[in-house]
Amino acid sequence: MVEVEEAGRYPLGGTELGQGEDPEAEPMSTQDSKLPIHHLAGEESLVGERGRGVGLKWLELLDSNNFQSEDGDIIDCVDIYKQPALDNPLLKNHTIQMIPNYVEGKTKESSSQFLQAQQLWKKSGTCPEGTVPIRRMLERDLLRSIPAQYPMEYHKKDPRSLVEFAYASIDWDWNKDQGPYESASASISVWNVHVAPNELSVSTVILMNHDDNIAAGWKISEQQYRDNRTRLSIYWTHDGAQKTGCFNLDCPAFVQIDKNIVLGGTISPVSEYNSLQYYSDIELHQDKNAGDKWWLLYNGKVVGYWPWALFPDFRAATHVEWSGQILNTAAGGRHTNTPMGSGHFAQEGQGKAAVFSKMLVKDTKHTNWAPTWAKAEATKSACYNIEDVQKSNPDPGAYFFYGGPGIGPGCG
């Protein structure tokens, strides 16, 4: 295990708005034209977050079916052909692809032997065919979420590292015989830990090629969601989060095709210490047979894709990470007690520490690899640590344990 000093290399803890942007500023398109803001009767203005360089036509959901989940989320069932992504000028005349071409059978439920964490909203309702479920976000939610989504901006203003990592990574530059990569996947144990105000805790699979970046996993952020629930979260950027990128469907980018998954939706049930363990299966996969789209699979179901037009140079990943992350604002001058993973150190092992398991990558020759050569690194091992990547047996792939409680002996 290697300990590294530099944190905040990647904006995966977030920037959901452009760094340095005024949150009160009018949304701008690529032609700097103003876009209308729609209202629901008796409600605050309904918004999706700005695409930061691609523009966003504000969502009009007056004609959608909707219901409230028991966690308080309002779920709008939006016509698949009126979803946010199709407001992106880069996707003008885009034809939605309903199934990936790269392999048959991927639309079936995952065959994982692990207990799979599901989504809480499905207890309260379903969306009809021809629609996609979108978690409603009001203007007040957007304004609340801004402070927690600027770790990189904070890092520029403060020499202290604010984003801390425990992650395993592979890079094509390290091993030219294996890569570049068209796919990465893992089963991630899902936990719910208490996150300090203005901070977050994330576990995610990441594919990168220079400034092009996609990620998917789980995230806890009270500032963003107004609760401490564990939620499915995805992310993309084309320029290292300088002007492009966002989470979930908060800007016009990701094309959703599945009616049973809510991006940003609560994951339930979650793992319990020394008890039942629940997992989310994440796969990111490029389909060169369909214009270099990058597809997301969650628990074996095809959720949707990031179109090639968002990052036309992102034809394969040269860097892959399986990453635990926290944002440490160091309130009061002390290290945060926000936990990573389960909140327990890696050496506690199965059922106690968080784990990435069944880790696989596929190179552009369509060969699957268990990435046992991945480097295991931690930015502050006294606060959060990681064990070396090991080959799974008898399951396919590789695994590692990671995480920690934050402030404690040696972590102050």
mmCIF file of N, CA and C in Angstrom, residues 87-139:
data_model
loop_
_atom_site.group_PDB
_atom_site.id
_atom_site.type_symbol
_atom_site.label_atom_id
_atom_site.label_comp_id
_atom_site.label_asym_id
_atom_site.label_seq_id
_atom_site.Cartn_x
_atom_site.Cartn_y
_atom_site.Cartn_z
ATOM 1 N N ASP A 87 -32.194 18.310 -24.221
ATOM 2 C CA ASP A 87 -32.131 19.770 -24.322
ATOM 3 C C ASP A 87 -30.723 20.253 -24.640
ATOM 4 N N ASN A 88 -29.752 19.352 -24.648
ATOM 5 C CA ASN A 88 -28.372 19.727 -24.918
ATOM 6 C C ASN A 88 -28.193 20.007 -26.408
ATOM 7 N N PRO A 89 -27.689 21.184 -26.775
ATOM 8 C CA PRO A 89 -27.478 21.480 -28.200
ATOM 9 C C PRO A 89 -26.589 20.454 -28.903
ATOM 10 N N LEU A 90 -25.683 19.826 -28.150
ATOM 11 C CA LEU A 90 -24.819 18.808 -28.749
ATOM 12 C C LEU A 90 -25.594 17.557 -29.142
ATOM 13 N N LEU A 91 -26.798 17.393 -28.587
ATOM 14 C CA LEU A 91 -27.594 16.206 -28.867
ATOM 15 C C LEU A 91 -28.806 16.526 -29.739
ATOM 16 N N LYS A 92 -28.719 17.607 -30.484
ATOM 17 C CA LYS A 92 -29.796 17.950 -31.401
ATOM 18 C C LYS A 92 -30.008 16.806 -32.381
ATOM 19 N N ASN A 93 -31.251 16.391 -32.530
ATOM 20 C CA ASN A 93 -31.637 15.293 -33.419
ATOM 21 C C ASN A 93 -31.072 13.946 -32.972
ATOM 22 N N HIS A 94 -30.719 13.848 -31.689
ATOM 23 C CA HIS A 94 -30.195 12.581 -31.169
ATOM 24 C C HIS A 94 -31.281 11.509 -31.167
ATOM 25 N N THR A 95 -30.944 10.326 -31.607
ATOM 26 C CA THR A 95 -31.842 9.177 -31.567
ATOM 27 C C THR A 95 -31.491 8.328 -30.362
ATOM 28 N N ILE A 96 -32.438 8.150 -29.448
ATOM 29 C CA ILE A 96 -32.190 7.373 -28.240
ATOM 30 C C ILE A 96 -31.997 5.906 -28.597
ATOM 31 N N GLN A 97 -30.926 5.323 -28.091
ATOM 32 C CA GLN A 97 -30.679 3.889 -28.271
ATOM 33 C C GLN A 97 -31.207 3.151 -27.051
ATOM 34 N N MET A 98 -32.041 2.165 -27.252
ATOM 35 C CA MET A 98 -32.738 1.521 -26.149
ATOM 36 C C MET A 98 -32.010 0.317 -25.574
ATOM 37 N N ILE A 99 -30.970 -0.160 -26.253
ATOM 38 C CA ILE A 99 -30.233 -1.316 -25.748
ATOM 39 C C ILE A 99 -28.824 -1.262 -26.317
ATOM 40 N N PRO A 100 -27.799 -1.593 -25.511
ATOM 41 C CA PRO A 100 -26.436 -1.579 -26.045
ATOM 42 C C PRO A 100 -26.199 -2.717 -27.019
ATOM 43 N N ASN A 101 -25.259 -2.528 -27.918
ATOM 44 C CA ASN A 101 -24.925 -3.545 -28.907
ATOM 45 C C ASN A 101 -23.769 -4.434 -28.489
ATOM 46 N N TYR A 102 -22.988 -4.001 -27.473
ATOM 47 C CA TYR A 102 -21.702 -4.651 -27.252
ATOM 48 C C TYR A 102 -21.812 -6.083 -26.755
ATOM 49 N N VAL A 103 -22.913 -6.440 -26.128
ATOM 50 C CA VAL A 103 -23.065 -7.813 -25.652
ATOM 51 C C VAL A 103 -24.539 -8.093 -25.426
ATOM 52 N N GLU A 104 -24.958 -9.301 -25.671
ATOM 53 C CA GLU A 104 -26.346 -9.688 -25.444
ATOM 54 C C GLU A 104 -26.536 -10.104 -23.995
ATOM 55 N N GLY A 105 -27.759 -9.942 -23.528
ATOM 56 C CA GLY A 105 -28.110 -10.438 -22.203
ATOM 57 C C GLY A 105 -27.846 -9.487 -21.065
ATOM 58 N N LYS A 106 -27.273 -8.315 -21.353
ATOM 59 C CA LYS A 106 -26.941 -7.406 -20.264
ATOM 60 C C LYS A 106 -28.154 -6.675 -19.691
ATOM 61 N N THR A 107 -29.314 -6.824 -20.311
ATOM 62 C CA THR A 107 -30.498 -6.172 -19.760
ATOM 63 C C THR A 107 -31.150 -7.021 -18.671
ATOM 64 N N LYS A 108 -30.650 -8.220 -18.448
ATOM 65 C CA LYS A 108 -31.207 -9.094 -17.424
ATOM 66 C C LYS A 108 -30.674 -8.696 -16.058
ATOM 67 N N GLU A 109 -31.385 -9.150 -15.014
ATOM 68 C CA GLU A 109 -30.938 -8.872 -13.662
ATOM 69 C C GLU A 109 -29.554 -9.470 -13.429
ATOM 70 N N SER A 110 -28.766 -8.813 -12.582
ATOM 71 C CA SER A 110 -27.438 -9.296 -12.271
ATOM 72 C C SER A 110 -27.506 -10.689 -11.668
ATOM 73 N N SER A 111 -26.514 -11.512 -11.983
ATOM 74 C CA SER A 111 -26.443 -12.863 -11.437
ATOM 75 C C SER A 111 -25.603 -12.911 -10.163
ATOM 76 N N SER A 112 -25.304 -11.761 -9.603
ATOM 77 C CA SER A 112 -24.481 -11.693 -8.398
ATOM 78 C C SER A 112 -25.086 -12.523 -7.270
ATOM 79 N N GLN A 113 -24.212 -13.235 -6.541
ATOM 80 C CA GLN A 113 -24.656 -14.025 -5.397
ATOM 81 C C GLN A 113 -24.750 -13.171 -4.137
ATOM 82 N N PHE A 114 -24.310 -11.919 -4.211
ATOM 83 C CA PHE A 114 -24.389 -11.023 -3.064
ATOM 84 C C PHE A 114 -25.818 -10.511 -2.900
ATOM 85 N N LEU A 115 -26.128 -10.065 -1.677
ATOM 86 C CA LEU A 115 -27.412 -9.397 -1.455
ATOM 87 C C LEU A 115 -27.356 -8.032 -2.127
ATOM 88 N N GLN A 116 -28.320 -7.742 -2.967
ATOM 89 C CA GLN A 116 -28.297 -6.497 -3.725
ATOM 90 C C GLN A 116 -29.135 -5.421 -3.049
ATOM 91 N N ALA A 117 -28.530 -4.261 -2.863
ATOM 92 C CA ALA A 117 -29.256 -3.099 -2.368
ATOM 93 C C ALA A 117 -30.158 -2.570 -3.478
ATOM 94 N N GLN A 118 -31.381 -2.219 -3.140
ATOM 95 C CA GLN A 118 -32.346 -1.722 -4.102
ATOM 96 C C GLN A 118 -32.568 -0.227 -3.885
ATOM 97 N N GLN A 119 -33.642 0.306 -4.436
ATOM 98 C CA GLN A 119 -33.942 1.731 -4.266
ATOM 99 C C GLN A 119 -35.287 1.893 -3.548
ATOM 100 N N LEU A 120 -35.291 2.795 -2.573
ATOM 101 C CA LEU A 120 -36.422 2.951 -1.669
ATOM 102 C C LEU A 120 -37.671 3.455 -2.375
ATOM 103 N N TRP A 121 -37.546 4.304 -3.385
ATOM 104 C CA TRP A 121 -38.703 4.933 -4.023
ATOM 105 C C TRP A 121 -39.664 3.925 -4.630
ATOM 106 N N LYS A 122 -39.170 2.739 -4.976
ATOM 107 C CA LYS A 122 -40.019 1.748 -5.655
ATOM 108 C C LYS A 122 -41.101 1.172 -4.746
ATOM 109 N N LYS A 123 -40.978 1.415 -3.429
ATOM 110 C CA LYS A 123 -42.046 0.994 -2.515
ATOM 111 C C LYS A 123 -43.277 1.879 -2.643
ATOM 112 N N SER A 124 -43.108 3.058 -3.246
ATOM 113 C CA SER A 124 -44.185 4.055 -3.255
ATOM 114 C C SER A 124 -44.881 4.190 -4.600
ATOM 115 N N GLY A 125 -44.299 3.658 -5.656
ATOM 116 C CA GLY A 125 -44.925 3.806 -6.966
ATOM 117 C C GLY A 125 -44.024 3.303 -8.064
ATOM 118 N N THR A 126 -44.529 3.327 -9.271
ATOM 119 C CA THR A 126 -43.756 2.939 -10.446
ATOM 120 C C THR A 126 -44.023 3.929 -11.564
ATOM 121 N N CYS A 127 -43.122 3.968 -12.513
ATOM 122 C CA CYS A 127 -43.300 4.812 -13.691
ATOM 123 C C CYS A 127 -43.752 3.957 -14.866
ATOM 124 N N PRO A 128 -44.645 4.474 -15.697
ATOM 125 C CA PRO A 128 -45.165 3.691 -16.818
ATOM 126 C C PRO A 128 -44.150 3.551 -17.942
ATOM 127 N N GLU A 129 -44.414 2.619 -18.830
ATOM 128 C CA GLU A 129 -43.559 2.466 -20.000
ATOM 129 C C GLU A 129 -43.505 3.775 -20.785
ATOM 130 N N GLY A 130 -42.363 4.028 -21.389
ATOM 131 C CA GLY A 130 -42.202 5.247 -22.176
ATOM 132 C C GLY A 130 -41.796 6.451 -21.367
ATOM 133 N N THR A 131 -41.529 6.262 -20.039
ATOM 134 C CA THR A 131 -41.087 7.361 -19.180
ATOM 135 C C THR A 131 -39.811 6.953 -18.458
ATOM 136 N N VAL A 132 -39.142 7.943 -17.890
ATOM 137 C CA VAL A 132 -37.990 7.693 -17.014
ATOM 138 C C VAL A 132 -38.225 8.443 -15.712
ATOM 139 N N PRO A 133 -37.838 7.856 -14.565
ATOM 140 C CA PRO A 133 -38.057 8.508 -13.270
ATOM 141 C C PRO A 133 -36.951 9.511 -12.967
ATOM 142 N N ILE A 134 -37.338 10.719 -12.611
ATOM 143 C CA ILE A 134 -36.379 11.769 -12.287
ATOM 144 C C ILE A 134 -36.714 12.333 -10.913
ATOM 145 N N ARG A 135 -35.710 12.372 -10.048
ATOM 146 C CA ARG A 135 -35.889 12.955 -8.721
ATOM 147 C C ARG A 135 -36.024 14.461 -8.866
ATOM 148 N N ARG A 136 -37.123 15.002 -8.354
ATOM 149 C CA ARG A 136 -37.373 16.436 -8.472
ATOM 150 C C ARG A 136 -36.406 17.212 -7.595
ATOM 151 N N MET A 137 -35.836 18.254 -8.151
ATOM 152 C CA MET A 137 -34.944 19.123 -7.406
ATOM 153 C C MET A 137 -35.452 20.550 -7.517
ATOM 154 N N LEU A 138 -35.761 21.142 -6.370
ATOM 155 C CA LEU A 138 -36.252 22.500 -6.334
ATOM 156 C C LEU A 138 -35.090 23.478 -6.219
ATOM 157 N N GLU A 139 -35.390 24.733 -6.458
ATOM 158 C CA GLU A 139 -34.354 25.760 -6.451
ATOM 159 C C GLU A 139 -33.630 25.812 -5.114
#
